[in-house]
Coordinates of C-alpha atoms in Angstrom, one line a residue:
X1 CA 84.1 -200.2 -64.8
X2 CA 84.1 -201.3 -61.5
X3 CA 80.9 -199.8 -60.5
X4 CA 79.4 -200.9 -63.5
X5 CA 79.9 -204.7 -63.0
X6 CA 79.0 -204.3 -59.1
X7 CA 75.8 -202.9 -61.0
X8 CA 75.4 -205.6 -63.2
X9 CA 76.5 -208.4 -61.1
X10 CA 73.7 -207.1 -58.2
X11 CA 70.8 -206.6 -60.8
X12 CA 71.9 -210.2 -62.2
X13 CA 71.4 -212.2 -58.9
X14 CA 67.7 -210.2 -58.3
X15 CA 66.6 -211.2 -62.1
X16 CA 68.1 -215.0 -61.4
X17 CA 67.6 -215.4 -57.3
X18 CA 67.8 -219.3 -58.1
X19 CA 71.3 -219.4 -59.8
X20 CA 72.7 -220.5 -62.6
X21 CA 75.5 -221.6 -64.8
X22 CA 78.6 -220.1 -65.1
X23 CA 78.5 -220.3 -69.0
X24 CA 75.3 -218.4 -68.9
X25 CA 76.6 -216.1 -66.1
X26 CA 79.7 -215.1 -68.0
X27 CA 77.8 -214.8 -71.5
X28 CA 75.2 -212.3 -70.3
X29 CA 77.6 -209.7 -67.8
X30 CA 80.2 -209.9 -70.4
X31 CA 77.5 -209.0 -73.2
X32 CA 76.2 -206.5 -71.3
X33 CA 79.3 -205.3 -69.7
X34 CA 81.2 -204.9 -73.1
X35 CA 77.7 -202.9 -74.8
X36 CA 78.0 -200.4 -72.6
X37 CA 81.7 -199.8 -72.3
X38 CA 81.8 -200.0 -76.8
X39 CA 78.6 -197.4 -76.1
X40 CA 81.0 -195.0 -74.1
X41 CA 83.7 -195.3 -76.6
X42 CA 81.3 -194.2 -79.5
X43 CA 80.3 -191.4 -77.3
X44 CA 84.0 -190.4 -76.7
X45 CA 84.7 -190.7 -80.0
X46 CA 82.2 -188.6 -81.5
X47 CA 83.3 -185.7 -78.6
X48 CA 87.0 -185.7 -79.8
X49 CA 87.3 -182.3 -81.9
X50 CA 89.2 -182.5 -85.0
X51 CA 92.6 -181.0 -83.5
X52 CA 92.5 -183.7 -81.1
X53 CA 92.2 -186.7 -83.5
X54 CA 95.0 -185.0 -85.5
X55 CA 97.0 -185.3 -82.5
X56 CA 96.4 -189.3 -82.3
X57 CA 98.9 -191.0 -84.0
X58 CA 97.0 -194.3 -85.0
X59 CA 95.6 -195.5 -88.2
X60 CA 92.2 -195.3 -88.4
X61 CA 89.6 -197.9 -88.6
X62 CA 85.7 -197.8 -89.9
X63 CA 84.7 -199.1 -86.3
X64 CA 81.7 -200.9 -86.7
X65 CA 78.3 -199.4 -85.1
X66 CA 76.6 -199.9 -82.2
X67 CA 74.1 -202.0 -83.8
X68 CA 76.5 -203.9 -85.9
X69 CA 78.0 -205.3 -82.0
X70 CA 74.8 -206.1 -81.1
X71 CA 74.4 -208.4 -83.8
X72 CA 77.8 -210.1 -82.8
X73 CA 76.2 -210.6 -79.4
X74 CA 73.1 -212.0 -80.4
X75 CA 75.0 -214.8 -82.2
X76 CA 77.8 -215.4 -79.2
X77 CA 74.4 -216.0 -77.3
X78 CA 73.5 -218.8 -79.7
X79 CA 76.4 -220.3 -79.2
X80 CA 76.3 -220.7 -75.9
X81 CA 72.7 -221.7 -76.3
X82 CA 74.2 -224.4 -78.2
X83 CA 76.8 -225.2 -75.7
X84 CA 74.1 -226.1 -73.0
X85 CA 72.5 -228.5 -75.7
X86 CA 74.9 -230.3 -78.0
X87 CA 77.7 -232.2 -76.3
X88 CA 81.4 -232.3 -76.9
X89 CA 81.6 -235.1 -79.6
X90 CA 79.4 -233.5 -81.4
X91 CA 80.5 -230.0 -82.0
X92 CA 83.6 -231.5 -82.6
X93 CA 82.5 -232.9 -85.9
X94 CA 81.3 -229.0 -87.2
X95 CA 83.5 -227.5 -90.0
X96 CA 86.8 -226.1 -89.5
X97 CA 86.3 -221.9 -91.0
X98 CA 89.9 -220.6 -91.7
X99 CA 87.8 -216.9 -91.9
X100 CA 89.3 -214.7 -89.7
X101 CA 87.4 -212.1 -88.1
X102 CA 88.0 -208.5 -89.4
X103 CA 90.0 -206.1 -88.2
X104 CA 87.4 -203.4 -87.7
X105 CA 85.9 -205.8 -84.5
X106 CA 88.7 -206.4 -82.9
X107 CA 88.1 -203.3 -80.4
X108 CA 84.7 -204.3 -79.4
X109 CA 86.9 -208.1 -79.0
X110 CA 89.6 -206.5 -77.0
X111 CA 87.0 -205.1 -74.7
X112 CA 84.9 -208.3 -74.5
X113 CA 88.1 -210.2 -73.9
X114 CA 88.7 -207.8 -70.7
X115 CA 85.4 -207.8 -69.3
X116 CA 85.3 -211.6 -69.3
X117 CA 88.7 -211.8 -67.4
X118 CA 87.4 -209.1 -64.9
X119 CA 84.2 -211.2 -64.1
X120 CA 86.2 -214.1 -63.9
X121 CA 88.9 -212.6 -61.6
X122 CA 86.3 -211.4 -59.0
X123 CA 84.3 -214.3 -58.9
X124 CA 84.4 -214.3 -55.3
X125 CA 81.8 -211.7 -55.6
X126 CA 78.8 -214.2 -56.5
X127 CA 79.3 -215.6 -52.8
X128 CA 76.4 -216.8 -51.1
X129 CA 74.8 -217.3 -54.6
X130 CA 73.6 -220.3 -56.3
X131 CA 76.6 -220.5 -58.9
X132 CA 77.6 -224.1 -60.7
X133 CA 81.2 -224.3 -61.6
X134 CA 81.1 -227.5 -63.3
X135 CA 81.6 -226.1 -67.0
X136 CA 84.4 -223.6 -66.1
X137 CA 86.7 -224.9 -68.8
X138 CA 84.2 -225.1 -71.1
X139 CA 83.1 -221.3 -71.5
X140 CA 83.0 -220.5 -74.9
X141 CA 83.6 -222.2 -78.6
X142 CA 84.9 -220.2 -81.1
X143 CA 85.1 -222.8 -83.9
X144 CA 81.4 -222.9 -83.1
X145 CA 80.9 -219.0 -83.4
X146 CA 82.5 -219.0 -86.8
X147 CA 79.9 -221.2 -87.9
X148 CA 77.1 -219.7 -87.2
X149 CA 78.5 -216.6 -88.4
X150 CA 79.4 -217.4 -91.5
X151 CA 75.7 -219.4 -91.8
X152 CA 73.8 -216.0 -91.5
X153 CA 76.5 -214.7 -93.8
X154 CA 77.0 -216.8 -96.7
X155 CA 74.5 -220.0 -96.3
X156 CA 71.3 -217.9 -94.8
X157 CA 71.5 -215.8 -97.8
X158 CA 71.3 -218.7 -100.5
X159 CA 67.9 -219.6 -99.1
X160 CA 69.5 -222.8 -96.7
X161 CA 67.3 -223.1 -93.4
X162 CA 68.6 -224.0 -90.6
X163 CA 66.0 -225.4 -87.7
X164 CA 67.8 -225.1 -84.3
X165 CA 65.1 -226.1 -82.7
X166 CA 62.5 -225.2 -79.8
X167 CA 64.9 -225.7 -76.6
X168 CA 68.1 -224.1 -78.5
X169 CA 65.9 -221.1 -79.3
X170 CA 64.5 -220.6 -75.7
X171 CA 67.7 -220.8 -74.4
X172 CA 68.4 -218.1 -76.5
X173 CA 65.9 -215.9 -76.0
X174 CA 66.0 -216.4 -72.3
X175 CA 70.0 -215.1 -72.5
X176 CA 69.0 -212.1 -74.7
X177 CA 66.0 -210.9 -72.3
X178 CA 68.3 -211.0 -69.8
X179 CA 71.1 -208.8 -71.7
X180 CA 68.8 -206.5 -72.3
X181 CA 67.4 -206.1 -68.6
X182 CA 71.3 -205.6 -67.7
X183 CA 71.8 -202.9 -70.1
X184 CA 70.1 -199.9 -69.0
X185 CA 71.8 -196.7 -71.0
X186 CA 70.1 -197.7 -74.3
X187 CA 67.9 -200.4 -75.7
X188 CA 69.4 -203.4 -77.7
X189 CA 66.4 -204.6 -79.1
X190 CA 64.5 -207.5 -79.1
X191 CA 66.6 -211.3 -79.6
X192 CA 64.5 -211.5 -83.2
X193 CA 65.6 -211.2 -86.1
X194 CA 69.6 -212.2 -85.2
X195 CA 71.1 -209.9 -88.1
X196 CA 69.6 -206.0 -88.0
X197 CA 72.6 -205.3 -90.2
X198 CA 74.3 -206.5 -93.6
X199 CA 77.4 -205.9 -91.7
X200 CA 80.1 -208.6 -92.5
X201 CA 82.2 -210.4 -89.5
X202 CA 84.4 -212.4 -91.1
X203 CA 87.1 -212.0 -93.8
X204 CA 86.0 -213.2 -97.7
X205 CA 88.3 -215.9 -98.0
X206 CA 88.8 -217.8 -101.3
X207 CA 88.3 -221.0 -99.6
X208 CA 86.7 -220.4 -96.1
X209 CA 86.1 -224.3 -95.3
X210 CA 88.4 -226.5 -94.6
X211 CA 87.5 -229.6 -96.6
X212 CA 87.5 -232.3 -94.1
X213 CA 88.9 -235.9 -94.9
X214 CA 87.1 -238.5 -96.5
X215 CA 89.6 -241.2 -95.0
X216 CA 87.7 -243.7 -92.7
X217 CA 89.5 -243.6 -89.1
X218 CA 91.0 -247.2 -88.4
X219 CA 89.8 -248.7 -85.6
X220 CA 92.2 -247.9 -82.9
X221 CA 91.0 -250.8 -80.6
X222 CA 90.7 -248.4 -77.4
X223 CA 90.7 -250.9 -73.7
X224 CA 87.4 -250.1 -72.0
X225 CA 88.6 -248.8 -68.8
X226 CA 86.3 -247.4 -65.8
X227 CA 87.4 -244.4 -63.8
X228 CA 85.6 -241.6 -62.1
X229 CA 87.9 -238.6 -63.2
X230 CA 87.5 -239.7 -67.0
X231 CA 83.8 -240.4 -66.9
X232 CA 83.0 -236.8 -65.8
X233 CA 85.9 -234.9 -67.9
X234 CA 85.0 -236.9 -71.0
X235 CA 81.3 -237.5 -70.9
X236 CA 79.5 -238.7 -73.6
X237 CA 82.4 -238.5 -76.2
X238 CA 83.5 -242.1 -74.6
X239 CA 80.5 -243.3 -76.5
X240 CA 81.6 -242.7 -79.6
X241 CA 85.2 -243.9 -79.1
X242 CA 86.3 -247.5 -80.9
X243 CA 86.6 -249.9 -78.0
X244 CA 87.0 -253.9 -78.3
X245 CA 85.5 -256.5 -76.8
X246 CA 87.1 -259.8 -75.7
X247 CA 85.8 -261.7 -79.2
X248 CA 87.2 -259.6 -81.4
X249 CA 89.8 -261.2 -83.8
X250 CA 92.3 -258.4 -83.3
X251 CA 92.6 -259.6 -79.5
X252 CA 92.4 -263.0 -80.1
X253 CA 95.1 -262.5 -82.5
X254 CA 97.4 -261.6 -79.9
X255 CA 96.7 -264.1 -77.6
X256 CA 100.1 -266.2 -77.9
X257 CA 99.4 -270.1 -77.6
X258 CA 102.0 -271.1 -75.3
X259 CA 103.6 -268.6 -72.3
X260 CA 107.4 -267.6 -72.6
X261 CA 107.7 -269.1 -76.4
X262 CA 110.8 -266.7 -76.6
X263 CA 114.4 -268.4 -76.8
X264 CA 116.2 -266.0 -77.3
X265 CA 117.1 -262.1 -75.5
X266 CA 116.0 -259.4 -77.3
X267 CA 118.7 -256.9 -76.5
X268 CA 121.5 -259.2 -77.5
X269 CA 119.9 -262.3 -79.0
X270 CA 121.6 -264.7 -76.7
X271 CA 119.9 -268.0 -75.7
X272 CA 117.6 -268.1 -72.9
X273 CA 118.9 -271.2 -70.9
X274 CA 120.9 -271.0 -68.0
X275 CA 124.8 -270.2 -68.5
X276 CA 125.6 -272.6 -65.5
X277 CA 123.7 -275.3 -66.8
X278 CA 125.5 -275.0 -70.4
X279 CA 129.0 -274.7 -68.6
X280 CA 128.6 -277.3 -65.9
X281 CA 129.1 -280.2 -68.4
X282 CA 132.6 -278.1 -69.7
X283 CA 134.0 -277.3 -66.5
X284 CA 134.0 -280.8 -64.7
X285 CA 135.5 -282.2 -67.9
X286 CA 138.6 -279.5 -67.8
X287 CA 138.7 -279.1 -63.9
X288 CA 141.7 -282.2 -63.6
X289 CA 143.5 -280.3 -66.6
X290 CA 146.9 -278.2 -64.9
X291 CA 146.3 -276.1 -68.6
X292 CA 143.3 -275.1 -68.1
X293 CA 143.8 -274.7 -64.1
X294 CA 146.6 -272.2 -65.0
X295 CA 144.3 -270.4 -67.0
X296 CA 142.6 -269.7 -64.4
X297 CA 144.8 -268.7 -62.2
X298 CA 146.2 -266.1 -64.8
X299 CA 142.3 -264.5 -65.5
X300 CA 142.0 -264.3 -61.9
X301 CA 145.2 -262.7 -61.2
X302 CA 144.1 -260.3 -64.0
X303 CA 141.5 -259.4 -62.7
X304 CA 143.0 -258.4 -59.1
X305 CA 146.0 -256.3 -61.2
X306 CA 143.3 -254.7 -63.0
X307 CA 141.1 -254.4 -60.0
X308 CA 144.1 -252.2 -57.9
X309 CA 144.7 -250.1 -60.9
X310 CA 141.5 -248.6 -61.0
X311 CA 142.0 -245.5 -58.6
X312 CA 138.4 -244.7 -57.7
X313 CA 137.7 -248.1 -56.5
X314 CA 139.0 -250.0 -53.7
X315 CA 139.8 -253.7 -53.7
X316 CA 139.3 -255.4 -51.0
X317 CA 140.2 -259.0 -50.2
X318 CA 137.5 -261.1 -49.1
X319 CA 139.1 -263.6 -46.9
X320 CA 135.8 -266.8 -46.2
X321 CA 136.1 -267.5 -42.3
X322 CA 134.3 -271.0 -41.2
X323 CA 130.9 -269.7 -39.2
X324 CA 130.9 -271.0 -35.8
X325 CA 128.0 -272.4 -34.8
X326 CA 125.8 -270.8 -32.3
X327 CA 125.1 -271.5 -29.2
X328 CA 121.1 -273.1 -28.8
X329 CA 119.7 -271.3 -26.4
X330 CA 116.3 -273.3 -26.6
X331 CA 117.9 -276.4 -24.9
X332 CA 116.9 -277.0 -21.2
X333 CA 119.8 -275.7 -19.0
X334 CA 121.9 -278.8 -16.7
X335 CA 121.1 -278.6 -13.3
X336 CA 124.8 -278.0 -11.6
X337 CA 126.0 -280.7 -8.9
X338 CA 126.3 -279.8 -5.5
X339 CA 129.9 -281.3 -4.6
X340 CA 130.4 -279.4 -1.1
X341 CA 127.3 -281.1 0.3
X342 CA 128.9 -284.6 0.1
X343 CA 132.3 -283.1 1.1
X344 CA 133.5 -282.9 4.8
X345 CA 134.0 -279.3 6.1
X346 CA 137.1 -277.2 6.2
X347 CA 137.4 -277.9 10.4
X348 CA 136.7 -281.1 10.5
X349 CA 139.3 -281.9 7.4
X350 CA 141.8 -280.0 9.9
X351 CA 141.3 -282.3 12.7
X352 CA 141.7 -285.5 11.1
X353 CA 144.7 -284.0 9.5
X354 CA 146.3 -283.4 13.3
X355 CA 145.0 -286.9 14.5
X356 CA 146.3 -288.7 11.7
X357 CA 149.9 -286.5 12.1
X358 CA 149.6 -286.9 16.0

């Protein structure tokens, strides 16, 4: 398998030297990649002698045929001819299929599934080639596969035409070509018609739509809000989101007529005014009474005893000390006075002391 997608990948960037998308890049190796590995397992299949399937202990399944794949890839490559075209908001308006898909395709599914993650896991091999990354989580749409499949299965056959249109359909063929350029070992036809075979896909369910709901969607009023990482994520589905404008009654109805109307708080519904301006009034009136003094004096000691009794905190007694007041250092220093210069000297003190004793 390794060879085979070095093959593919190298005969890939030759038929495309200009690059290309990683959706369409991902649709045509793993289309090609997955034909020729379900190829080699018909081949295997039909070598096995009869003692040897006896041997396998698995319950056997009416694989579908070669052809009957083919088909399957000829509508996965509409739908990513439809993913380059239709935008997110709207395939997400397309039908909701609860169809499963049968159980005889799931090999050929399990081997597509594998394929794509080896492509994807050696990525680093389209290096030096022209290869946009932008859709990387946007690969595939299975929803969108259902649809189409059960359209050439159910709706095609009633005589409903569907017109895709000119760019959807050279998309299409432009995918197809390119499958079949890729697959060397045997030819897988030419992109038209899409079905070769009557060969179903998907389970005949009682109800395969989903009926979707008539209910009109409120209008969520959605806040226009510009950023960069949104804009390119979302695209154009921001176009069809509900956003308000500044005149619309639902805003104006919120606009309150007067700032901080509440009076009361909401967690416990007490009044919004100070506490010290209701109090003030009730505690000069009762500061002169010894009653209520005492009172005091009893809630405070309380609160001390009931302080030291707690053992994982510490009281501690705040004793207030009156803050000296600091020296201003900005004030122009006094010039100190020079008292031995107007004094006589030491000697001529001790003279006149001898004269005066003499």
């Amino acid at each position: 398998m390794m060879e085979e997608a070095c093959e593919t990948i190298s005969l890939l960037k030759q038929l495309w030297p200009e690059g290309s998308d990683i959706r369409q890049v991902l649709c045509v190796t793993s289309c090609s990649l997955s034909l020729s590995l379900y190829h080699h397992f018909l081949e295997n299949r039909s070598k096995t002698t009869d003692a040897q399937k006896a041997n396998i202990q698995q319950v056997e399944t009416n694989c579908p045929t070669l052809e009957g794949v083919t088909d399957w890839c000829r509508l996965h490559c509409l739908s990513v001819a439809f993913l380059l075209h239709l935008p997110l908001s709207q395939r997400a308006c397309t039908r909701f299929i609860t169809s499963r898909w049968i159980k005889d395709i799931q090999t050929f599914l399990t081997m597509k599934k594998w394929c794509e993650y080896f492509i994807l896991s050696n990525i680093d091999v389209f290096e030096f080639w022209n290869l946009d990354l932008t859709h990387l989580s946007d690969l595939s749409d299975e929803l969108l596969l259902k649809n189409i499949a059960f359209y050439y299965e159910n709706e095609s056959v009633q005589g409903l035409h569907l017109n895709l249109g000119n760019g959807i359909m050279k998309d299409y063929a432009h995918l197809w070509d390119t499958v079949s350029k890729l697959v060397t070992k045997f030819d897988v036809g030419k992109p038209f018609p899409l079905r070769t075979e009557q060969f179903p896909f998907l389970k005949k369910d009682p109800s395969p739509i989903k009926d979707t709901s008539k209910e009109k969607m409120a209008n969520l009023g959605f806040i226009p809000v510009s950023c960069q990482v949104v804009d390119k994520f979302a695209g154009d589905i921001l176009k069809d989101l509900p956003f308000l404008t500044s005149d619309d009654p639902i805003v104006t109805s919120l606009v309150k007529q007067k700032e901080f109307d509440e009076l009361v708080h909401w967690h416990s519904h007490r009044p919004l005014s100070d506490d010290y301006d209701r109090t003030k009034g009730q505690f000069d009136e009762k500061s002169r009474d010894p009653r209520h003094l005492r009172s005091v004096q009893m809630y405070h000691r309380f609160q001390q005893f009931y302080g030291k009794s707690l053992e994982s905190v510490c009281s501690k007694f705040v004793v207030p000390q009156a803050i000296k007041p600091r020296k201003n250092f900005c004030e122009p220093k006094s010039k100190k006075i020079q008292y031995y210069s107007q004094q006589p000297r030491y000697g001529n003190n001790v003279s006149i002391q001898q004269g005066m004793n003499g």
